């Protein structure tokens, strides 16, 4: 079946972005300056000045970076009043999130699935089990999106890198308190956020904390149909409905304490953080068979789940100037997290007869210790600061990194295989060395060249006594080129030639075998509901890539950008479902494992535009316009087409947004439309999946009562629609298709913002 045609509106937006490259250059510089706010509204004038300064800073950072980088500052982060940082990321260029609209998930660049995007918090990799939904926008200073890897940030970024920088200390005093409540599907979710910036002598500090309760209700319906290949007759047809009520409460706290040790710039930084959450999930299942092939496993089932997650981290940083042009930076990072999960599932007949009870208990702990050293030198040009286009200087950076991770899992219950029940211990050691040179060659040319080597050794002790071990190493050369046809102009071209990789997650290498809860462990299961197991023989994927971008920076802080990319991937990892003989069942079971299946190619086009409307149309209202569009294609060698694309990669994504501050009124309104089309993927000769399309419309209104008080109303997923997905598996004799439909709801949020 061919994928449905995308909605009609993205095509005009695509044409608009192309047309703007010729339409906007005629704008005169004097049109870029906004008209001053009326004198009678001093609060409005103060707000206008602060926003303009912030925007110029973000755009200028992007413009001056030799490697392609998008910087999102405080203005964009807090604009909509989102309750989590995941909602902010969804509107950024090229970013998609899995699952139904409004449900979020780990952000993904360029439509690619999990593991292709490197996620960092303050330059450190996000630990397994940590959800970005736990991080509130109030705790974030800026977001950096790097479309191509650099030696310093790491090469485990085939799709790119998202670095979330938490709030930094400033000389300007800040004491903000924000109280809010969200409502979705009749369930209320309150939240409280507090941020404090201040200084005391040589100490500059920032403290930020958040407490929240999030409640969500959802329903879904899955229809599973099995048909015979010989005559198309229906062998089995069943419907399973699920009602879920989730509740999660959390407390987050981050700090940043920086001491100025000398007038030459020597500093000591301590950045502790704590994230803690508890969750509860209650589900109700109903199973109905229209064409029974076997007696139904159950008629009604209940499931109760409890979870707890705690993450504690301490980052330390010491910067010492060794000479006029030499600086040493040493970072020590220690972290620990633990997760706990307990679930009970009971299945009944319609008459109340208890058929079976399934229990599952898991305990996971992980400790991480990292030590990094970086030496920065300026060779030639100015010795007093960063190299500029006129310095013809080298900014040379070299570094060493080491990271040790130790993990322990305890899992037991009815959903564990006999040979995997008990303890699992695993550890990994990562060593890395890199060198990079950022060279302002001429006023027209700048180069950013780097080489990074990284080796990872993973070993473990499984419950069955085996000691799986995996070792891999990757050398990644990287080159970024920036060309300015006119150093005083507003146009520039970027070229990146890179090598990057994706390493297997620890759980995919060494992990307990988990039995699908839908089927009794002693009997057969279905290909669309397989058991899952690890594969210690996995090797990392390697990708060779090229990025080419054109950027035009407009007067008034706007920009136009067009970017094309290509990646050739070797050793592609993919979950493969096969029928296996297992120790925990007398019959063969379908089991899914990650495997290296061959090579693949992905490429795409990314367009972005951001500018005030009055710079395009004289006399128009001061409306800030934002638009971006990404088109993605991929092909997996050895898998028959059509649609033999990378797993979970969206075909496209787009955003169209605008906001406006009314003159003479302390009111700002805005909205954004996010679009992701439906995508079908041929995973193998026998398996095909489909992800439904998404259109998510967000809107907000901000009423500034006075400089110290504001009221914000925000609505997400206003045009709430059903989300559909399917999974089809073909065997030698039949085809089985599982199709899921889930309605979604609008999320309303009201928040009071106070500056104390």
XYZ file of C-alpha atoms in Angstrom:
756
model
C 0.000 0.000 0.000
C 1.386 3.402 -0.985
C 1.664 6.028 1.747
C -1.069 8.667 1.709
C -0.370 12.038 0.154
C 0.754 14.673 2.663
C -1.597 17.557 3.433
C -1.626 20.349 0.902
C -0.324 23.171 3.113
C 3.405 22.206 3.322
C 3.883 22.664 -0.451
C 3.109 26.413 -0.361
C 5.390 26.790 2.625
C 8.171 25.032 0.693
C 7.661 27.374 -2.250
C 7.634 30.373 0.084
C 10.992 29.442 1.571
C 12.557 29.146 -1.871
C 11.046 32.426 -3.019
C 12.260 34.315 0.037
C 15.905 33.887 -0.980
C 15.272 36.434 -3.731
C 12.543 38.512 -2.111
C 14.162 39.604 1.115
C 17.558 40.970 -0.012
C 15.876 44.150 -1.260
C 14.955 45.104 2.307
C 16.652 48.289 3.466
C 18.604 48.325 6.701
C 16.487 51.116 8.183
C 13.398 48.878 7.986
C 14.940 46.390 10.402
C 14.757 48.547 13.505
C 11.504 48.174 15.381
C 9.498 51.244 16.226
C 9.868 52.241 19.873
C 7.079 51.344 22.253
C 4.795 54.176 23.426
C 6.210 56.125 26.327
C 3.084 55.417 28.337
C 4.012 51.741 28.463
C 7.488 51.536 30.069
C 7.087 47.812 30.712
C 6.577 47.171 27.021
C 9.644 49.201 26.103
C 11.804 47.262 28.534
C 10.559 43.972 27.141
C 11.258 45.027 23.540
C 14.858 46.009 24.318
C 15.597 42.748 26.140
C 14.143 40.499 23.422
C 16.024 42.224 20.579
C 19.353 41.892 22.371
C 18.849 38.218 23.097
C 17.917 37.396 19.527
C 20.960 39.163 18.055
C 23.226 37.219 20.387
C 21.789 33.845 19.320
C 21.981 34.648 15.623
C 25.487 36.038 15.928
C 26.723 32.868 17.647
C 25.342 30.833 14.772
C 26.857 33.150 12.187
C 30.367 33.176 13.689
C 30.600 29.415 14.324
C 32.747 27.644 11.740
C 30.906 24.366 12.292
C 27.173 24.500 11.505
C 25.323 25.269 14.735
C 21.820 26.477 15.591
C 21.527 28.353 18.903
C 18.165 28.717 20.649
C 18.239 31.171 23.554
C 15.962 32.042 26.443
C 13.513 34.047 24.337
C 12.611 31.112 22.096
C 12.719 28.574 24.930
C 10.202 30.395 27.136
C 8.006 31.840 24.371
C 5.202 29.252 24.438
C 5.336 28.456 28.136
C 5.897 24.721 27.567
C 5.834 22.387 30.543
C 8.815 20.298 29.367
C 11.891 20.812 27.220
C 10.685 18.063 24.877
C 7.826 20.313 23.725
C 10.320 23.074 22.909
C 12.518 20.726 20.867
C 9.604 19.547 18.722
C 9.377 22.968 17.041
C 13.074 23.230 16.157
C 14.283 22.703 12.559
C 14.566 19.034 11.587
C 13.461 17.672 14.982
C 10.826 14.948 15.329
C 9.517 13.032 18.334
C 8.103 9.483 18.252
C 4.608 8.450 19.238
C 1.256 10.176 19.267
C 0.883 13.996 19.119
C 1.404 15.591 22.503
C 3.034 12.503 24.002
C 6.611 13.451 23.159
C 9.631 11.206 23.452
C 13.387 11.445 22.812
C 14.034 14.118 20.141
C 15.415 12.946 16.806
C 17.230 14.957 14.161
C 16.603 14.519 10.432
C 13.776 12.063 11.058
C 16.134 9.294 12.131
C 15.277 6.836 14.903
C 16.705 6.345 18.344
C 20.476 6.374 18.823
C 21.321 8.453 15.753
C 21.016 11.760 17.622
C 23.556 12.531 20.333
C 21.808 14.081 23.347
C 23.938 16.098 25.763
C 23.263 18.074 28.936
C 26.018 20.604 29.571
C 28.208 18.683 27.131
C 27.701 15.322 28.880
C 25.746 12.420 27.400
C 22.241 11.902 28.778
C 22.231 8.720 30.916
C 19.986 5.769 29.984
C 16.588 5.979 31.603
C 16.661 9.767 31.917
C 13.732 11.462 30.190
C 14.093 14.981 28.824
C 10.465 15.430 29.866
C 11.858 15.766 33.409
C 13.805 18.885 32.419
C 11.712 22.061 32.460
C 12.363 25.027 30.134
C 12.977 27.254 33.168
C 16.108 25.200 33.923
C 17.603 25.643 30.442
C 19.731 28.588 29.324
C 20.078 27.652 25.657
C 19.866 24.761 23.196
C 22.619 24.100 20.661
C 21.901 21.966 17.592
C 24.957 20.751 15.641
C 24.057 19.131 12.333
C 27.540 17.676 11.867
C 29.869 16.322 14.580
C 33.017 17.995 15.862
C 36.025 16.382 17.505
C 35.338 18.154 20.802
C 31.624 17.322 21.152
C 31.999 13.710 19.974
C 31.288 11.688 16.845
C 28.454 9.471 18.117
C 26.139 11.751 16.142
C 25.225 10.415 12.696
C 22.115 12.626 12.604
C 23.606 15.424 14.712
C 23.919 16.634 18.298
C 21.505 18.413 20.634
C 23.286 20.019 23.582
C 21.061 21.395 26.350
C 22.865 23.979 28.483
C 21.346 24.512 31.920
C 20.916 27.959 33.467
C 24.117 29.909 33.943
C 24.999 32.437 36.598
C 24.934 36.134 35.666
C 25.869 39.409 37.288
C 22.286 40.540 36.765
C 20.095 39.666 39.714
C 17.191 37.346 38.933
C 14.578 35.819 41.203
C 11.714 34.254 39.198
C 8.792 32.212 40.450
C 6.306 30.546 38.104
C 3.135 28.752 39.150
C 1.044 26.857 36.641
C -1.471 24.127 35.983
C -2.144 22.063 32.877
C -5.316 20.199 31.939
C -5.468 17.353 29.412
C -8.372 14.963 28.990
C -9.897 16.178 32.244
C -6.725 15.470 34.261
C -4.973 18.397 36.011
C -1.158 18.702 36.232
C 0.195 21.434 38.541
C 3.771 22.712 38.508
C 6.061 25.164 40.288
C 9.391 26.583 39.045
C 11.893 28.837 40.800
C 15.106 30.384 39.430
C 17.617 32.592 41.243
C 20.698 34.358 39.830
C 22.983 36.402 42.044
C 26.597 37.051 42.963
C 28.620 37.500 46.112
C 32.122 38.825 45.598
C 34.011 36.451 43.290
C 31.092 33.955 43.345
C 28.400 33.968 40.695
C 25.651 31.430 41.161
C 22.418 30.147 39.676
C 19.896 27.952 41.461
C 16.907 26.435 39.716
C 14.283 23.971 40.924
C 10.988 22.538 39.731
C 8.246 20.438 41.285
C 5.506 18.949 39.128
C 2.700 16.433 38.919
C 1.679 15.209 35.452
C -1.468 13.230 34.837
C -2.393 11.728 31.478
C -5.220 9.538 30.304
C -5.177 7.698 27.002
C -7.089 5.055 25.101
C -6.053 2.830 22.221
C -7.518 0.071 20.117
C -5.449 -2.613 18.371
C -6.920 -4.842 15.689
C -4.944 -7.957 14.765
C -5.900 -9.840 11.610
C -4.219 -12.941 10.196
C -5.005 -14.001 6.622
C -3.922 -17.036 4.598
C -1.634 -16.346 1.640
C -3.178 -19.154 -0.398
C -6.762 -17.886 -0.607
C -6.923 -14.691 1.481
C -9.241 -16.235 4.046
C -9.267 -14.749 7.550
C -7.640 -17.157 9.973
C -7.930 -14.951 13.059
C -9.347 -11.506 13.884
C -9.261 -9.909 17.335
C -9.591 -6.496 18.933
C -7.836 -5.319 22.086
C -8.816 -2.023 23.729
C -6.663 -0.351 26.363
C -7.475 2.451 28.799
C -4.471 3.961 30.590
C -4.219 6.420 33.477
C -0.691 7.673 34.175
C 0.515 9.841 37.028
C 4.082 11.057 37.509
C 5.399 13.408 40.177
C 8.900 14.820 40.217
C 11.345 17.193 41.844
C 14.321 18.637 39.961
C 17.090 20.886 41.228
C 20.150 22.236 39.432
C 22.865 24.598 40.536
C 25.798 26.391 38.979
C 28.394 27.977 41.272
C 31.346 29.714 39.635
C 34.281 31.318 41.462
C 36.569 33.818 39.760
C 40.029 32.851 41.010
C 42.032 35.593 39.312
C 41.702 38.591 37.042
C 43.229 36.577 34.181
C 40.116 34.415 33.861
C 40.937 31.433 36.087
C 37.690 29.904 37.385
C 36.339 27.005 39.409
C 32.852 25.696 38.644
C 30.610 23.305 40.551
C 27.335 22.186 38.950
C 25.278 19.733 41.025
C 21.923 18.407 39.836
C 19.215 16.134 41.167
C 16.284 14.627 39.261
C 13.746 12.452 41.025
C 10.393 11.157 39.843
C 7.785 8.593 40.788
C 5.246 7.171 38.410
C 2.092 5.123 38.519
C 0.325 3.534 35.569
C -3.025 1.737 35.698
C -4.339 -0.065 32.615
C -7.536 -1.870 31.703
C -7.573 -4.303 28.758
C -10.447 -5.908 26.883
C -9.899 -8.649 24.274
C -12.534 -9.707 21.770
C -12.140 -12.310 19.006
C -14.332 -11.957 15.904
C -12.748 -14.946 14.104
C -11.244 -17.204 16.772
C -8.405 -19.493 15.765
C -7.801 -20.526 19.361
C -9.649 -19.700 22.575
C -8.869 -16.090 23.573
C -6.046 -15.720 26.082
C -8.362 -13.626 28.260
C -11.464 -11.472 28.099
C -10.561 -8.706 30.571
C -7.219 -7.801 32.156
C -5.913 -5.248 34.654
C -2.360 -3.986 35.060
C -0.817 -1.828 37.762
C 2.694 -0.450 37.425
C 4.860 1.571 39.785
C 8.195 3.186 38.924
C 10.807 5.374 40.539
C 13.833 7.111 39.033
C 16.567 9.130 40.750
C 19.558 10.742 39.080
C 22.287 12.609 40.972
C 25.172 14.304 39.180
C 28.071 16.603 40.057
C 30.117 18.367 37.394
C 33.324 20.174 38.301
C 35.364 22.372 36.003
C 38.667 24.104 36.601
C 40.028 26.614 34.077
C 43.576 27.872 34.350
C 45.358 30.292 32.040
C 48.866 28.943 31.444
C 49.995 31.817 29.267
C 48.695 34.768 27.246
C 47.299 32.401 24.583
C 47.056 29.051 26.403
C 44.283 27.768 28.641
C 43.874 24.430 30.423
C 40.444 23.072 31.326
C 39.920 19.988 33.499
C 36.465 18.495 33.970
C 35.501 15.848 36.480
C 32.008 14.374 36.370
C 30.444 11.834 38.654
C 26.892 10.576 38.456
C 24.649 7.826 39.670
C 21.105 6.824 38.844
C 18.781 4.096 39.936
C 15.461 2.947 38.602
C 12.851 0.725 40.165
C 9.833 -0.850 38.526
C 7.079 -3.163 39.777
C 4.107 -4.385 37.780
C 1.262 -6.852 38.255
C -1.065 -8.027 35.490
C -4.174 -10.123 36.113
C -6.284 -11.721 33.385
C -9.914 -12.829 33.764
C -12.798 -14.390 31.912
C -16.027 -12.418 31.548
C -17.503 -14.343 34.485
C -14.706 -13.124 36.785
C -12.611 -16.292 36.737
C -8.936 -15.482 37.326
C -6.841 -17.082 34.592
C -3.321 -16.003 35.508
C -1.253 -13.393 37.327
C 1.981 -11.998 35.895
C 4.437 -10.164 38.101
C 7.564 -8.296 37.046
C 10.132 -6.610 39.270
C 13.223 -4.710 38.157
C 15.989 -2.855 39.963
C 18.712 -1.031 38.012
C 21.663 0.991 39.247
C 24.358 2.713 37.249
C 27.406 4.697 38.308
C 29.468 6.885 36.015
C 32.821 8.566 36.557
C 34.474 10.690 33.878
C 37.626 12.801 33.699
C 38.386 15.082 30.756
C 41.272 17.435 30.060
C 41.320 20.067 27.300
C 44.131 22.351 26.226
C 43.239 25.425 24.147
C 45.842 27.529 22.358
C 45.698 30.555 20.074
C 48.536 30.481 17.564
C 49.093 33.708 15.687
C 46.641 36.601 15.453
C 45.272 38.038 18.677
C 46.415 36.668 22.030
C 43.708 38.388 23.990
C 40.569 36.617 22.791
C 38.962 34.351 20.231
C 40.213 34.393 16.681
C 38.273 36.571 14.282
C 38.024 36.698 10.520
C 40.880 39.215 10.320
C 43.275 37.469 12.716
C 44.442 34.675 10.359
C 44.866 32.732 13.609
C 44.674 29.121 14.703
C 42.477 28.165 17.638
C 43.966 24.769 18.494
C 42.174 22.458 20.918
C 43.319 19.012 22.053
C 41.885 16.754 24.694
C 41.768 13.407 26.467
C 38.628 11.776 27.839
C 37.981 8.718 29.968
C 34.660 7.431 31.225
C 33.875 4.352 33.305
C 30.322 3.046 33.681
C 29.192 0.229 35.944
C 25.650 -1.117 35.775
C 23.747 -3.722 37.750
C 20.302 -5.087 36.969
C 18.120 -7.291 39.123
C 15.022 -8.551 37.406
C 12.622 -11.312 38.342
C 9.072 -12.387 37.775
C 6.896 -14.254 35.334
C 8.115 -12.259 32.315
C 11.741 -13.353 32.645
C 13.231 -16.367 30.921
C 14.565 -19.068 33.259
C 18.135 -18.649 32.064
C 18.053 -14.883 32.540
C 16.336 -14.510 35.882
C 18.488 -12.910 38.557
C 21.375 -10.486 38.454
C 23.119 -8.987 35.469
C 26.255 -6.907 35.857
C 27.905 -4.937 33.096
C 30.598 -2.310 32.781
C 32.062 -0.207 30.019
C 35.243 1.794 29.656
C 35.463 4.574 27.088
C 38.724 6.264 26.114
C 38.951 9.124 23.649
C 41.568 11.509 22.303
C 41.036 14.374 19.911
C 42.656 17.374 18.316
C 40.975 20.128 16.326
C 42.087 23.375 14.749
C 39.792 26.294 13.976
C 41.691 28.432 11.501
C 40.671 31.851 10.213
C 42.568 31.448 6.959
C 41.492 34.731 5.301
C 38.580 37.138 5.719
C 36.800 34.942 3.157
C 37.711 31.460 4.448
C 37.669 29.665 7.798
C 38.496 26.007 8.414
C 37.631 23.681 11.277
C 39.560 20.396 11.062
C 39.651 17.650 13.663
C 40.537 14.041 14.342
C 38.981 11.963 17.089
C 39.689 8.422 18.234
C 37.314 6.639 20.568
C 37.384 3.112 21.940
C 34.706 1.368 24.001
C 35.015 -1.935 25.861
C 31.861 -3.493 27.298
C 31.725 -6.665 29.351
C 29.226 -8.272 31.664
C 28.233 -11.232 33.773
C 24.827 -12.706 32.958
C 22.642 -14.770 35.270
C 23.362 -17.953 33.284
C 27.096 -17.631 34.062
C 28.181 -16.384 30.651
C 30.568 -13.418 30.357
C 29.745 -11.539 27.129
C 32.352 -9.034 25.964
C 32.364 -6.444 23.193
C 35.193 -4.183 22.075
C 35.165 -1.558 19.335
C 37.126 1.526 18.313
C 36.519 4.235 15.736
C 38.746 6.930 14.230
C 36.773 9.885 12.882
C 38.336 12.635 10.743
C 36.225 15.804 10.526
C 36.439 18.895 8.323
C 34.244 22.014 8.283
C 34.716 24.887 5.834
C 33.110 28.341 6.026
C 33.225 30.658 2.978
C 32.067 34.276 2.949
C 31.896 35.670 -0.613
C 31.930 39.167 0.899
C 33.333 39.379 4.462
C 31.181 42.471 5.059
C 28.108 40.898 3.493
C 25.386 38.742 4.938
C 25.816 35.544 2.885
C 27.952 32.525 3.710
C 28.378 28.915 2.596
C 29.264 25.934 4.792
C 30.717 22.553 3.843
C 31.279 19.635 6.238
C 33.004 16.319 5.495
C 32.671 14.008 8.485
C 32.816 10.482 9.779
C 30.519 9.548 12.628
C 29.167 6.427 14.261
C 26.411 4.919 16.389
C 27.458 2.567 19.173
C 25.197 -0.197 20.515
C 23.430 0.613 23.758
C 24.473 -1.474 26.735
C 21.021 -3.064 26.943
C 21.175 -4.233 23.316
C 24.579 -5.838 23.911
C 24.049 -7.399 27.302
C 20.503 -7.657 28.543
C 17.994 -9.973 30.143
C 15.631 -11.830 27.844
C 12.190 -10.266 28.295
C 9.044 -12.233 27.502
C 6.106 -10.446 25.872
C 3.339 -10.182 28.478
C 0.577 -10.915 25.964
C 1.433 -14.613 25.771
C 2.096 -17.353 28.289
C 5.853 -18.133 28.527
C 5.158 -21.843 28.111
C 3.388 -21.482 24.768
C 3.853 -19.860 21.356
C 3.715 -16.121 20.700
C 3.156 -14.028 17.562
C 5.663 -12.319 15.285
C 4.011 -8.940 15.937
C 4.502 -9.475 19.704
C 7.999 -10.984 20.044
C 10.199 -11.559 23.077
C 13.353 -9.409 23.253
C 16.991 -10.308 23.902
C 20.494 -8.846 23.640
C 23.250 -9.547 21.118
C 26.857 -9.301 22.449
C 28.250 -9.578 18.895
C 26.898 -6.187 17.766
C 29.353 -3.748 16.197
C 28.906 0.025 15.831
C 27.577 1.628 12.683
C 29.983 3.849 10.740
C 28.790 6.760 8.614
C 30.609 8.923 6.086
C 28.804 12.185 5.494
C 28.756 15.479 3.648
C 26.753 18.622 4.505
C 26.416 21.700 2.312
C 24.563 24.803 3.524
C 23.809 28.332 2.320
C 22.933 30.993 4.894
C 21.731 34.566 4.458
C 21.564 36.773 7.565
C 19.016 39.555 7.282
C 18.989 43.032 8.776
C 16.934 42.973 11.946
C 18.092 39.530 13.100
C 16.372 37.303 10.548
C 17.921 34.566 8.441
C 17.358 32.217 5.520
C 19.064 28.849 5.344
C 19.150 25.877 2.955
C 21.056 22.705 3.841
C 21.551 19.384 2.029
C 23.149 16.329 3.594
C 24.151 12.779 2.689
C 25.213 9.862 4.904
C 26.528 6.447 3.845
C 26.113 4.015 6.749
C 28.024 0.732 7.118
C 27.067 -2.083 9.483
C 23.485 -0.909 9.992
C 21.946 -2.146 13.261
C 18.307 -3.188 13.143
C 15.960 -5.239 15.297
C 15.377 -8.558 13.526
C 12.532 -10.863 14.562
C 13.117 -14.585 14.007
C 11.646 -17.873 15.218
C 14.070 -19.365 17.757
C 14.376 -22.470 19.888
C 14.574 -21.167 23.469
C 15.273 -22.750 26.842
C 12.296 -21.201 28.616
C 9.571 -22.702 26.403
C 8.906 -26.198 24.990
C 7.919 -24.592 21.660
C 9.725 -22.131 19.417
C 9.186 -18.421 20.148
C 9.508 -15.258 18.069
C 12.471 -13.266 19.445
C 13.670 -9.784 18.411
C 17.403 -8.971 18.591
C 19.514 -6.127 17.253
C 21.740 -7.297 14.382
C 24.169 -5.758 11.874
C 22.307 -6.314 8.606
C 24.339 -4.380 5.992
C 24.681 -0.866 4.593
C 22.298 2.056 4.078
C 22.125 5.581 2.649
C 20.192 8.622 3.843
C 19.984 12.143 2.461
C 17.779 15.181 2.778
C 17.040 18.858 2.267
C 16.460 21.292 5.143
C 15.073 24.821 4.725
C 14.667 27.488 7.382
C 13.405 31.077 7.448
C 13.015 33.500 10.344
C 12.330 37.243 10.054
C 9.909 40.037 11.042
C 7.045 40.479 8.575
C 7.558 44.239 8.298
C 11.006 43.677 6.766
C 9.272 41.930 3.867
C 6.119 44.059 3.560
C 6.434 47.747 4.388
C 3.798 48.890 6.862
C 2.914 45.356 7.961
C 2.449 44.590 11.671
C 5.544 43.609 13.621
C 4.911 39.867 13.352
C 7.822 37.488 13.885
C 7.624 34.673 11.322
C 9.337 31.273 11.594
C 9.235 28.416 9.122
C 11.288 25.297 8.526
C 10.909 22.243 6.350
C 12.914 19.010 6.190
C 12.573 16.362 3.470
C 14.290 13.021 4.147
C 14.988 9.905 2.101
C 16.862 6.696 2.887
C 17.527 3.265 1.423
C 18.665 0.079 3.163
C 20.709 -2.237 0.950
C 19.489 -5.820 0.821
C 15.904 -4.986 1.794
C 13.395 -5.037 -1.069
C 11.592 -1.785 -1.906
C 9.610 0.273 -2.054
C 9.887 2.054 1.295
C 13.083 0.216 2.299
C 14.032 3.192 4.445
C 15.780 3.442 7.790
C 13.669 2.281 10.711
C 11.488 5.025 12.267
C 12.735 7.730 9.887
C 10.036 10.255 9.026
C 9.662 11.261 5.375
C 9.468 14.934 6.280
C 8.795 17.439 9.023
C 7.805 21.089 8.952
C 6.907 24.005 11.214
C 5.124 27.268 10.469
C 4.851 29.757 13.305
C 4.341 33.409 14.132
C 4.011 35.677 17.156
C 3.045 39.329 17.596
C 3.188 41.867 20.398
C 0.376 44.398 20.168
C 1.371 48.045 20.325
C -0.254 49.893 23.169
C -1.280 46.622 24.846
C 0.764 44.397 27.154
C -0.357 41.379 25.088
C 1.714 38.950 23.017
C 0.122 36.104 21.040
C 1.605 33.386 18.852
C 1.117 29.971 17.332
C 2.935 27.144 15.600
C 1.843 24.322 13.288
C 4.002 21.192 13.300
C 3.559 18.628 10.521
C 4.944 15.107 10.074
C 3.487 12.953 7.264
C 2.569 9.282 7.519
C 5.481 6.979 6.729
C 5.629 3.324 5.689
C 8.826 1.329 6.167
C 9.814 -2.070 4.794
C 12.006 -3.434 7.601
C 12.765 -6.807 6.015
C 11.425 -9.299 3.491
C 8.721 -10.200 5.979
C 8.070 -7.113 8.158
C 6.518 -3.728 7.298
C 5.478 -0.880 9.606
C 3.484 2.321 9.251
C 3.580 5.455 11.398
C 0.607 7.773 11.117
C 0.816 11.428 10.166
C 0.777 14.193 12.777
C -0.422 17.795 12.708
C 0.046 19.599 16.009
C -1.110 23.204 16.427
C 0.131 25.137 19.476
C -0.909 28.650 20.530
C -0.148 30.996 23.428
C -1.167 34.380 24.840
C 0.950 36.386 27.306
C -0.514 39.301 29.265
C 2.139 41.415 31.012
C 0.424 42.945 34.026
C 3.537 44.890 35.099
C 7.338 44.374 34.890
C 7.154 41.892 37.757
C 4.039 39.918 36.834
C 2.657 38.185 33.737
C -0.098 35.676 32.986
C 0.354 33.083 30.232
C -2.218 30.806 28.560
C -0.964 28.028 26.282
C -2.758 25.309 24.307
C -0.957 22.369 22.684
C -2.436 19.994 20.096
C -5.483 22.201 19.526
C -6.593 20.179 16.501
C -6.517 16.868 18.404
C -6.779 13.861 16.089
C -6.491 10.102 16.211
C -3.002 8.660 15.781
C -2.648 5.434 13.797
C 0.193 2.940 13.436
C 0.525 -0.622 12.187
C 2.925 -3.570 12.055
C 2.634 -6.311 9.411
C 4.521 -9.597 9.416
C 4.439 -12.203 6.630
C 5.331 -15.869 7.150
C 5.437 -18.736 4.657
C 1.694 -19.332 4.973
C 0.018 -16.183 6.294
C 0.158 -12.432 6.883
C -0.518 -10.945 10.306
C -1.297 -7.228 10.688
C -1.664 -5.360 13.984
C -3.183 -1.859 13.592
C -3.450 0.561 16.512
C -5.640 3.669 16.759
C -5.241 6.112 19.644
C -7.242 9.325 20.164
C -5.382 12.397 21.470
C -6.388 15.419 23.565
C -5.636 19.118 23.746
C -3.358 20.188 26.587
C -4.249 23.540 28.204
C -1.828 25.353 30.503
C -2.258 28.478 32.606
C 0.736 30.005 34.364
C 1.466 32.982 36.607
C 4.991 34.378 36.164
C 6.479 36.523 38.929
C 9.753 38.431 39.155
C 10.469 38.877 42.838
